[in-house]
XYZ file of C-alpha atoms in Angstrom:
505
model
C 37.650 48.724 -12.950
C 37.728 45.532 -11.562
C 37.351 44.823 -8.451
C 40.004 41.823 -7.591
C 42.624 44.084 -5.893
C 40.262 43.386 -2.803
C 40.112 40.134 -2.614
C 43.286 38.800 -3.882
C 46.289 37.935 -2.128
C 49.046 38.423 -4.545
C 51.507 41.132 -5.156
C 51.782 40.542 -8.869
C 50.508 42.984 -11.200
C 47.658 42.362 -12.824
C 45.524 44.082 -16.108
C 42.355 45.973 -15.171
C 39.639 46.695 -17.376
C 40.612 50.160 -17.777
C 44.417 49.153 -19.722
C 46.389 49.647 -16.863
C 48.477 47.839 -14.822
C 47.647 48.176 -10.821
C 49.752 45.666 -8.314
C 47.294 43.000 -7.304
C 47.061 44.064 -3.506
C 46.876 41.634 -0.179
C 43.193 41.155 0.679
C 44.300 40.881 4.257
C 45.101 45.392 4.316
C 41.891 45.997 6.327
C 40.537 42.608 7.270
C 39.364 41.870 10.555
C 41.584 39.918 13.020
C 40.297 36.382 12.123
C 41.058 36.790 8.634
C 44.805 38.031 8.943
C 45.163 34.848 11.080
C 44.409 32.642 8.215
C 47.379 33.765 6.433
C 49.763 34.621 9.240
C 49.215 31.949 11.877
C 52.669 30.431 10.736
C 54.419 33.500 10.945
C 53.002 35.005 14.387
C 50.479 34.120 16.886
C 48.598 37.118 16.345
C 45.422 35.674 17.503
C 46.777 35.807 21.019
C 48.796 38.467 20.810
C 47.723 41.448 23.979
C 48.763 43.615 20.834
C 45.581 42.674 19.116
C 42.618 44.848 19.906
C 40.338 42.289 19.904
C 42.620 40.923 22.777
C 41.942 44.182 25.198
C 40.869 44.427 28.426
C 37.101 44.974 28.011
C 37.684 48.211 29.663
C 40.107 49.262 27.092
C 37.735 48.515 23.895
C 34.967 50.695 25.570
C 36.947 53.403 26.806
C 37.974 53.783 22.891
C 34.384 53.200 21.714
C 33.238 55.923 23.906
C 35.881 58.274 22.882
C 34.765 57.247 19.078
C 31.380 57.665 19.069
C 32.039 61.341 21.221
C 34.113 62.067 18.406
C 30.707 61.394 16.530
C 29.224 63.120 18.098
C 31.129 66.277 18.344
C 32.367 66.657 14.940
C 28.703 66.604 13.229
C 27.673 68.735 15.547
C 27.233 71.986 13.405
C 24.991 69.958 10.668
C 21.782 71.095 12.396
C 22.450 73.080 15.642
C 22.142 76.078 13.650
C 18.405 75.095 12.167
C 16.591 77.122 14.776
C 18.550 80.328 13.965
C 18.207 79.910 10.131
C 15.761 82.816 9.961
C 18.374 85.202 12.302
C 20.976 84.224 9.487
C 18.771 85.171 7.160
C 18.488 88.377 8.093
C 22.343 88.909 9.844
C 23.178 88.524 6.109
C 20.482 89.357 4.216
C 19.484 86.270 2.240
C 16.084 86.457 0.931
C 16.420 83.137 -1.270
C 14.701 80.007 0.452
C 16.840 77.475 -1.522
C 20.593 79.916 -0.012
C 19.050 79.394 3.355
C 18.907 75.834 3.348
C 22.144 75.999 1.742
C 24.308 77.334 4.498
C 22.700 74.007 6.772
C 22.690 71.845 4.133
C 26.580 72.352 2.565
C 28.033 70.987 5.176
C 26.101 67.583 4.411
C 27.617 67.704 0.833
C 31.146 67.590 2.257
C 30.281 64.732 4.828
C 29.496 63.038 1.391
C 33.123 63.712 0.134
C 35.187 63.419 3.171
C 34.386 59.662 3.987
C 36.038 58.983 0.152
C 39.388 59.849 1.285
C 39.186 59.146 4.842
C 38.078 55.819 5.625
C 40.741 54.513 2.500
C 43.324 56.501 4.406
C 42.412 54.966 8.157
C 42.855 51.581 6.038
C 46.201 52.312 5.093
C 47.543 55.028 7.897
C 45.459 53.381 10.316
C 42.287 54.936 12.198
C 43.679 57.193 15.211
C 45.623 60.093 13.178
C 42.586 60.424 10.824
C 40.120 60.323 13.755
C 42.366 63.301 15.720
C 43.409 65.098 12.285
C 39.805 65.619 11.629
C 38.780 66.646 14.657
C 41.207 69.351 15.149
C 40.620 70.807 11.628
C 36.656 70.932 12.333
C 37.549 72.714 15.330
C 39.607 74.978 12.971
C 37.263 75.820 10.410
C 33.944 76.097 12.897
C 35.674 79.266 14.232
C 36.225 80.481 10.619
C 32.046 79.832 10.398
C 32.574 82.038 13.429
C 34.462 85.112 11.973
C 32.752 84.849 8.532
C 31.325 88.249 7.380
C 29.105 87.204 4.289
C 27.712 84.499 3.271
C 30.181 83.099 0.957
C 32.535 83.186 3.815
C 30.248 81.031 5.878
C 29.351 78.586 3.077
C 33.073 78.338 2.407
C 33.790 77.551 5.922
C 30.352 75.378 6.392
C 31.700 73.081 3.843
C 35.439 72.642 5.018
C 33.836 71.981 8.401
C 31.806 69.075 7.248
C 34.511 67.686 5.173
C 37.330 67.382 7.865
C 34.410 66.392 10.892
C 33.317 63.423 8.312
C 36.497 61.480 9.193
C 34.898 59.912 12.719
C 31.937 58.472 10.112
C 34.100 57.037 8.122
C 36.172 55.215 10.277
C 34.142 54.436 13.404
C 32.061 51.674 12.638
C 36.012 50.192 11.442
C 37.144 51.103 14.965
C 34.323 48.713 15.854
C 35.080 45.864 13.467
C 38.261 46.393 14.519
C 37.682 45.878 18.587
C 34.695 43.770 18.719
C 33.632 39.714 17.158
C 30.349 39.626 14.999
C 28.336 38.184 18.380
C 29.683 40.996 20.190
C 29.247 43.983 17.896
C 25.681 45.333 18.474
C 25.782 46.762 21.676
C 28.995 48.858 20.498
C 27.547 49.509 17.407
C 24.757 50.745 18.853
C 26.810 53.336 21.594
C 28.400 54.329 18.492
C 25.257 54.837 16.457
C 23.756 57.038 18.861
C 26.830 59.617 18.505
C 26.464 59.445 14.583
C 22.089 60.181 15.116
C 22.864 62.583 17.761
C 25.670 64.115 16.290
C 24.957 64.375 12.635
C 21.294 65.955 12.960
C 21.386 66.972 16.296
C 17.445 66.354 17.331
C 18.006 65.835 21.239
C 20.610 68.454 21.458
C 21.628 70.205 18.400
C 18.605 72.246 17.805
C 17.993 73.063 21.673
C 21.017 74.527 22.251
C 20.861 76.090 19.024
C 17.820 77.612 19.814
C 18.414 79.165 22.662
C 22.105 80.121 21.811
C 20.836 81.901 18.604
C 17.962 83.464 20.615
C 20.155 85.016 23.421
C 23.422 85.877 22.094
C 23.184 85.207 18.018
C 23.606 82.672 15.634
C 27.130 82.763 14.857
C 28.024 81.987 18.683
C 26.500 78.449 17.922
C 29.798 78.028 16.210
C 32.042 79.310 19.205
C 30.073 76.144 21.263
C 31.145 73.693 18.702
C 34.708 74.975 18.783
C 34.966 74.487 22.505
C 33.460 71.275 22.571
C 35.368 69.816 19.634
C 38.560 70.855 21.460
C 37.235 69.489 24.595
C 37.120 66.005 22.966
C 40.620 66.291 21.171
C 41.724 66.726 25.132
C 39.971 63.269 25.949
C 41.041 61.728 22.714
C 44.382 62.189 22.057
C 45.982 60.909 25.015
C 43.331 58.020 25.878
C 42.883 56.663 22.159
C 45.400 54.004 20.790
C 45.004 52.641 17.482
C 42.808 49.735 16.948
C 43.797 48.926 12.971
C 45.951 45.454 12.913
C 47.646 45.736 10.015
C 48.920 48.948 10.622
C 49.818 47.793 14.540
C 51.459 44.675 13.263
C 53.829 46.394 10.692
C 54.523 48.737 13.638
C 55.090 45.911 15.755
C 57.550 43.999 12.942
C 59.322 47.417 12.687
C 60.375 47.291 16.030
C 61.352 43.582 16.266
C 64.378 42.470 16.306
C 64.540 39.435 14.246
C 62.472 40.466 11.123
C 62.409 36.852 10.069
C 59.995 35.787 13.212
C 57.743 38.805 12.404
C 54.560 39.046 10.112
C 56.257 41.610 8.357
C 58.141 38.577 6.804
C 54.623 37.458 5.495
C 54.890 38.284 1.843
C 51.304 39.289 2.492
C 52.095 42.560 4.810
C 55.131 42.772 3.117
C 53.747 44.001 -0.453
C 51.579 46.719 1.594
C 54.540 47.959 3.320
C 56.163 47.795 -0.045
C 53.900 49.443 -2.606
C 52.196 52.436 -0.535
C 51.502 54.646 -2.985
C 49.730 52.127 -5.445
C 47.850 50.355 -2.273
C 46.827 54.722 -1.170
C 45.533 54.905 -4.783
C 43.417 51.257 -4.825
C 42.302 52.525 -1.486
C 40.936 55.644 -2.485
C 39.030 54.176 -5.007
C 37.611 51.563 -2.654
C 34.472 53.072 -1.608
C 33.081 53.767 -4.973
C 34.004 50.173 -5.998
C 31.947 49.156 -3.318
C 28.989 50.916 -3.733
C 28.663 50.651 -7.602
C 29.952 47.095 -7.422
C 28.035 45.567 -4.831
C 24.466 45.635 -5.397
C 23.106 44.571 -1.207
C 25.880 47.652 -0.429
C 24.027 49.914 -3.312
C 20.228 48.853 -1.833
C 21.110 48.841 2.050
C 22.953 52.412 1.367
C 20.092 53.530 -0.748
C 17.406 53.060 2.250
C 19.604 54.514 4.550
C 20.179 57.580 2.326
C 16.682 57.985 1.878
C 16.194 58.284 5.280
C 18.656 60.285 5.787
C 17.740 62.679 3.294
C 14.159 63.278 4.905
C 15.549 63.553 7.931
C 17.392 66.501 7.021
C 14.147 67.999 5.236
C 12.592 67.311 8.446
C 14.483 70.227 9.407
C 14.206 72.665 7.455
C 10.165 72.455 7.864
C 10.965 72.127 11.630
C 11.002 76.079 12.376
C 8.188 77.099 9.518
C 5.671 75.068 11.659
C 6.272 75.374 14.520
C 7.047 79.599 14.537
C 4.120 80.601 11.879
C 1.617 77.437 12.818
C 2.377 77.042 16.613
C 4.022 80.900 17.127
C 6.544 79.200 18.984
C 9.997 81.273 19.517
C 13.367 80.180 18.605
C 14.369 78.950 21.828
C 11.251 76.881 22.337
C 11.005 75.958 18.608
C 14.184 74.151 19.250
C 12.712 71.649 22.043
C 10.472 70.085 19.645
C 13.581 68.305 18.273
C 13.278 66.226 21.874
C 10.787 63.639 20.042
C 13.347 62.498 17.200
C 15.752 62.472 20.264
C 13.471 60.483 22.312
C 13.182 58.406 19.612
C 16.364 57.358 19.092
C 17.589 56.715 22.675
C 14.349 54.051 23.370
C 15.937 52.727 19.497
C 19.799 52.393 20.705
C 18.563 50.456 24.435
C 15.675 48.321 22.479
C 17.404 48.001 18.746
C 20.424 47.089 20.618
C 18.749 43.778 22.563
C 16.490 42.845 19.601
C 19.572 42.725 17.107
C 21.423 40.783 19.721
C 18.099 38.586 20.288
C 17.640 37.834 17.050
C 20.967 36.920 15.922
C 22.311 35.264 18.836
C 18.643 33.181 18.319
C 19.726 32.645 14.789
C 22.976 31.683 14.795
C 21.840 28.824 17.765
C 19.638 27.643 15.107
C 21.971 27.184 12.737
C 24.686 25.399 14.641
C 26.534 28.122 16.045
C 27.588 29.585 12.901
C 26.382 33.451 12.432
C 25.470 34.937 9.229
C 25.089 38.717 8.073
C 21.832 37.632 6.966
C 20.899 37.322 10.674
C 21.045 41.024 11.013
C 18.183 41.559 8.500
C 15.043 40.872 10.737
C 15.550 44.187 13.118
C 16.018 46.190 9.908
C 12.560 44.754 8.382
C 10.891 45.678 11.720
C 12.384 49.046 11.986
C 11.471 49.559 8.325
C 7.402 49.187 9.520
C 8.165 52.719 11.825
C 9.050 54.677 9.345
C 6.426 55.256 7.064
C 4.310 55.375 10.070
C 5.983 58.323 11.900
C 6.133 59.974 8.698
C 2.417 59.361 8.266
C 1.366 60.356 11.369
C 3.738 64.164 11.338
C 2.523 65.199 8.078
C -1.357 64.550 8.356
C -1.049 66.096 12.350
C 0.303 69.180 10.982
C -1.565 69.285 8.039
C -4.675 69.241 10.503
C -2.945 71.911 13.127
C -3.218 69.721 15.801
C -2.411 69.991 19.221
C 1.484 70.311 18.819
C 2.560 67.280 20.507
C 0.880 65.312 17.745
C 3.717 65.981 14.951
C 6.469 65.346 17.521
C 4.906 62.200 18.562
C 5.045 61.291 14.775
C 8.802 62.098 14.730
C 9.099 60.212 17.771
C 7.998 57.179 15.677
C 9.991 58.293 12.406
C 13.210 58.527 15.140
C 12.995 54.975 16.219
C 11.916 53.696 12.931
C 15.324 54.921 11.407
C 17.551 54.046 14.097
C 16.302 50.424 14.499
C 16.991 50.415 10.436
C 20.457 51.907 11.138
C 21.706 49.480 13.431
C 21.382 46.390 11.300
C 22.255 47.982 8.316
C 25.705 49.247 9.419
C 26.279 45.743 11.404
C 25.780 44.055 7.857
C 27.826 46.030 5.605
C 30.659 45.595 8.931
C 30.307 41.803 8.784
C 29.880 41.533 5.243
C 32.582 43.849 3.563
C 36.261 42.870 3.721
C 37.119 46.579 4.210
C 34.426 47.766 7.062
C 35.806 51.033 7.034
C 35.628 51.754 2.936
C 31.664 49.661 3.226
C 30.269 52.574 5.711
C 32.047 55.267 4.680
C 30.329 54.339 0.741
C 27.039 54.425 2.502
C 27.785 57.367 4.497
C 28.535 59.039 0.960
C 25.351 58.137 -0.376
C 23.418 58.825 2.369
C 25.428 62.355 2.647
C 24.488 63.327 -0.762
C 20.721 62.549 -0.046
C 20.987 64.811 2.759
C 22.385 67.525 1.624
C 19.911 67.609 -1.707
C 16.505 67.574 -0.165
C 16.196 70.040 1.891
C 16.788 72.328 -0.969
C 13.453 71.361 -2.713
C 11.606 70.632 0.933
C 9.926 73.673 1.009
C 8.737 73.648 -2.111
C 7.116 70.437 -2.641
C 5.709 71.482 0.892
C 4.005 74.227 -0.398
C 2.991 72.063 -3.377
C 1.500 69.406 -1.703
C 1.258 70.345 1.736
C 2.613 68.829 5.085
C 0.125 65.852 4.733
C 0.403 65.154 0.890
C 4.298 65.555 0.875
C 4.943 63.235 4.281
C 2.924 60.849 2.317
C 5.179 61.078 -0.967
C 7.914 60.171 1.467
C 6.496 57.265 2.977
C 5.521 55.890 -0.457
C 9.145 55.669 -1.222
C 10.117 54.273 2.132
C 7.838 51.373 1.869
C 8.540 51.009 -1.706
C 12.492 50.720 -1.069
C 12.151 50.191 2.960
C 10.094 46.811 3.100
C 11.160 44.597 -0.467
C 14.725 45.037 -0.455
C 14.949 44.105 3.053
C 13.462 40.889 2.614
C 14.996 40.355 -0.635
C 18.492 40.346 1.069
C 17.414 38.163 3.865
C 16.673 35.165 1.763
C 19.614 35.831 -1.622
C 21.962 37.848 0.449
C 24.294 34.813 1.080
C 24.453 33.172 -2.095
C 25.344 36.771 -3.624
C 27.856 37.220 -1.102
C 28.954 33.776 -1.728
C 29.825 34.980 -5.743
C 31.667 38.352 -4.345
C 35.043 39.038 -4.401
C 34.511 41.946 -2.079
C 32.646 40.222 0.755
C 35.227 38.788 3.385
């Protein structure tokens, strides 16, 4: 298909590739604020408008960045705080296969893969705040049907309806942050949001603790009662504090209200054809993601690292609670506090990937008269790339050896930094690159989703293959291999690519 209904303002219909006739759509559905004001200026001052959430009290825009990256938080939640209590589940419902036990922790990754398809297209046409609460109360809904469940079909059922409805917060927050915040301003909100996302989606500073010691004391399946209550305790933060931060959508609202429909954007032929042809915009939308990712070759490589990381991070654990119960006889409860070095990892990453992104780009963009360029967010990634193999290095030949056991989670401490530094920059790029911020992420998210719901299934197996030493090293092979080229490849051809894309804004 091809891929000018994104960048074309027109609402003619035009022939794709594929024989049929789709309405060329306005490239302005899902652009930031600057770029709507290129084509509306005339029509409204939008630019200065209080309406515009780039105009909002700084209070506001961090009140409703907070509330986003809890969201984030919450709704991942139940990817890995039941990885302690995998062997209890085991034997509550009898599963003796290796590959069906790291299948109930690992289906719920395989719908965060599929959610973000249909929900970051539909916060770029219904705008972000119904999607964000939608999701939230569904996850809430289905947890307590993980709850209930009886067998393990039930639970898998129920895992995987639960990841699909608590993707929705990963596929539209970093566009909640496009929409509030400029490119100079965006790191330190990106990075309060990241945290939720590495917190929330794998859990290593709080999932697997509480997990622990919830499974351990009162059973696995009241790890899912927790979630429930604190997924309901952010839809009573949310829902009343949380206004919607989408322009086009507030504009149209805006226009629908006005009295003189002449004086309004919605007069602009440009917001006009989206408030015109819905259901043909819902359907271009949908397909957006994939367009991106298979389109776009810097959104294929960036999403590519990041789903490799991703994806040994979630292998990470599954091999979590066969080392340290059989090599360090810890219990559950304890096992779970060696998740604290990932976590450590990734709070010294948000406070120091934060100022060096900021650093560096602010530094770059005063070299280059003022002017910033998505480029300028590749330096942090190459230097968070360096961590990773190195954590990964260091936790696989420590346990190999049976050291002391703060030697592996010193090594994750590493691999946690490594990956959130790379994180950061990655997700600011695709956010300043990418027209539609919310459809860029949510195609990485995908990708990255699929990655981590696939390898834990063969972790412990090419663990017993090649041991904790051999396989960590596999894994760093590929992440210097993809981690350290690329990287540097986009840094210097990234811009004249972007300059030949129809897609970038």
């Amino acid at each position: 298909m091809s891929d000018s209904p994104l960048g074309t303002v027109s609402s003619a219909h035009v022939p794709h590739q594929d024989g049929t006739n789709y309405p060329q759509l306005p490239s302005s559905e899902g652009m930031s604020a600057e770029a709507l004001d290129e084509t509306n200026d005339k029509v409204h001052d939008w630019e200065h408008d209080l309406a515009n959430p780039r105009n909002w009290p700084l209070a506001k825009k961090w009140i409703t960045t907070t509330i986003v990256s809890l969201y984030t938080l919450v709704t991942p939640l139940a990817s890995a705080i039941m990885a302690p209590g995998l062997p209890d589940l085991a034997i509550k419902f009898g599963i003796t296969n290796p590959t069906v036990v790291a299948l109930t922790l690992s289906i719920f990754v395989l719908s965060y893969a599929i959610g973000p398809l249909f929900a970051a297209p539909l916060s770029e046409v219904y705008g972000r705040v119904w999607v964000l609460h939608l999701g939230n109360l569904l996850f809430l809904a289905f947890n307590l049907g993980c709850a209930f469940s009886t067998n393990t079909v039930f639970l898998i059922v129920f895992r995987f309806l639960a990841g699909l409805a608590g993707s929705a917060p990963i596929a539209c927050g970093s566009g909640v942050i496009s929409d509030l915040f400029l490119e100079r301003e965006r790191a330190s909100a990106m990075a309060l949001y990241s945290i939720g996302p590495m917190i929330g989606e794998s859990c290593p500073a709080i999932g697997p603790i509480m997990g622990g010691f919830i499974a351990e004391s009162a059973g696995v399946q009241y790890v899912f009662y927790v979630i429930a209550a604190i997924s309901g305790f952010a839809a009573i933060l949310g829902i009343p504090l949380m206004r919607e931060t989408y322009a086009p959508v507030i504009r149209l609202r805006l226009d629908a209200m006005a009295p003189d429909p002449e004086k309004t954007s919605i007069g602009h032929p440009v917001l006009a054809a989206h408030h015109m042809e819905k259901w043909a915009y819902l359907w271009v939308s949908l397909k957006r993601p994939a367009i991106l990712l298979t389109r776009s070759f810097i959104c294929f490589i960036l999403s590519l690292y990041m789903a490799l990381m991703y994806g040994i991070y979630f292998l990470l654990f599954t091999t979590f609670p066969d080392l340290f119960a059989n090599v360090y006889h810890f219990s559950i409860g304890i096992g779970g506090l060696t998740y604290i070095g990932v976590g450590f990892g990734f709070v010294v990453a948000t406070v120091f990937g934060a100022k060096l992104s900021d650093k560096i780009y602010i530094y770059l963009t005063a070299r280059n008269g003022g002017k910033g360029k998505s480029e300028m967010r590749v330096p942090a990634l190459i230097f968070g790339s360096l961590f990773v193999p190195v954590g990964l290095l260091w936790y696989g030949w420590s346990a190999q050896a049976e050291a002391h056991f703060m030697m592996p989670i010193i090594g994750t401490s590493i691999f946690g930094f490594g990956i959130l530094t790379c994180f950061l920059p990655i997700q600011l790029y695709l956010v300043d690159t990418f027209t539609y911020a919310a459809s860029a992420t949510a195609a990485a998210s995908t990708f990255r989703s699929f990655l981590g719901f696939a390898f834990p299934l063969f972790g412990q197996q090419m663990l017993a293959a090649l041991g904790y030493g051999g396989g960590n090293t596999l894994l760093a092979g590929f992440a210097i291999i993809i981690g350290i080229p690329f990287p540097v490849w986009v840094y210097f051809a990234g811009e004249r690519i972007r300059a030949k894309s129809s897609l970038a804004r």
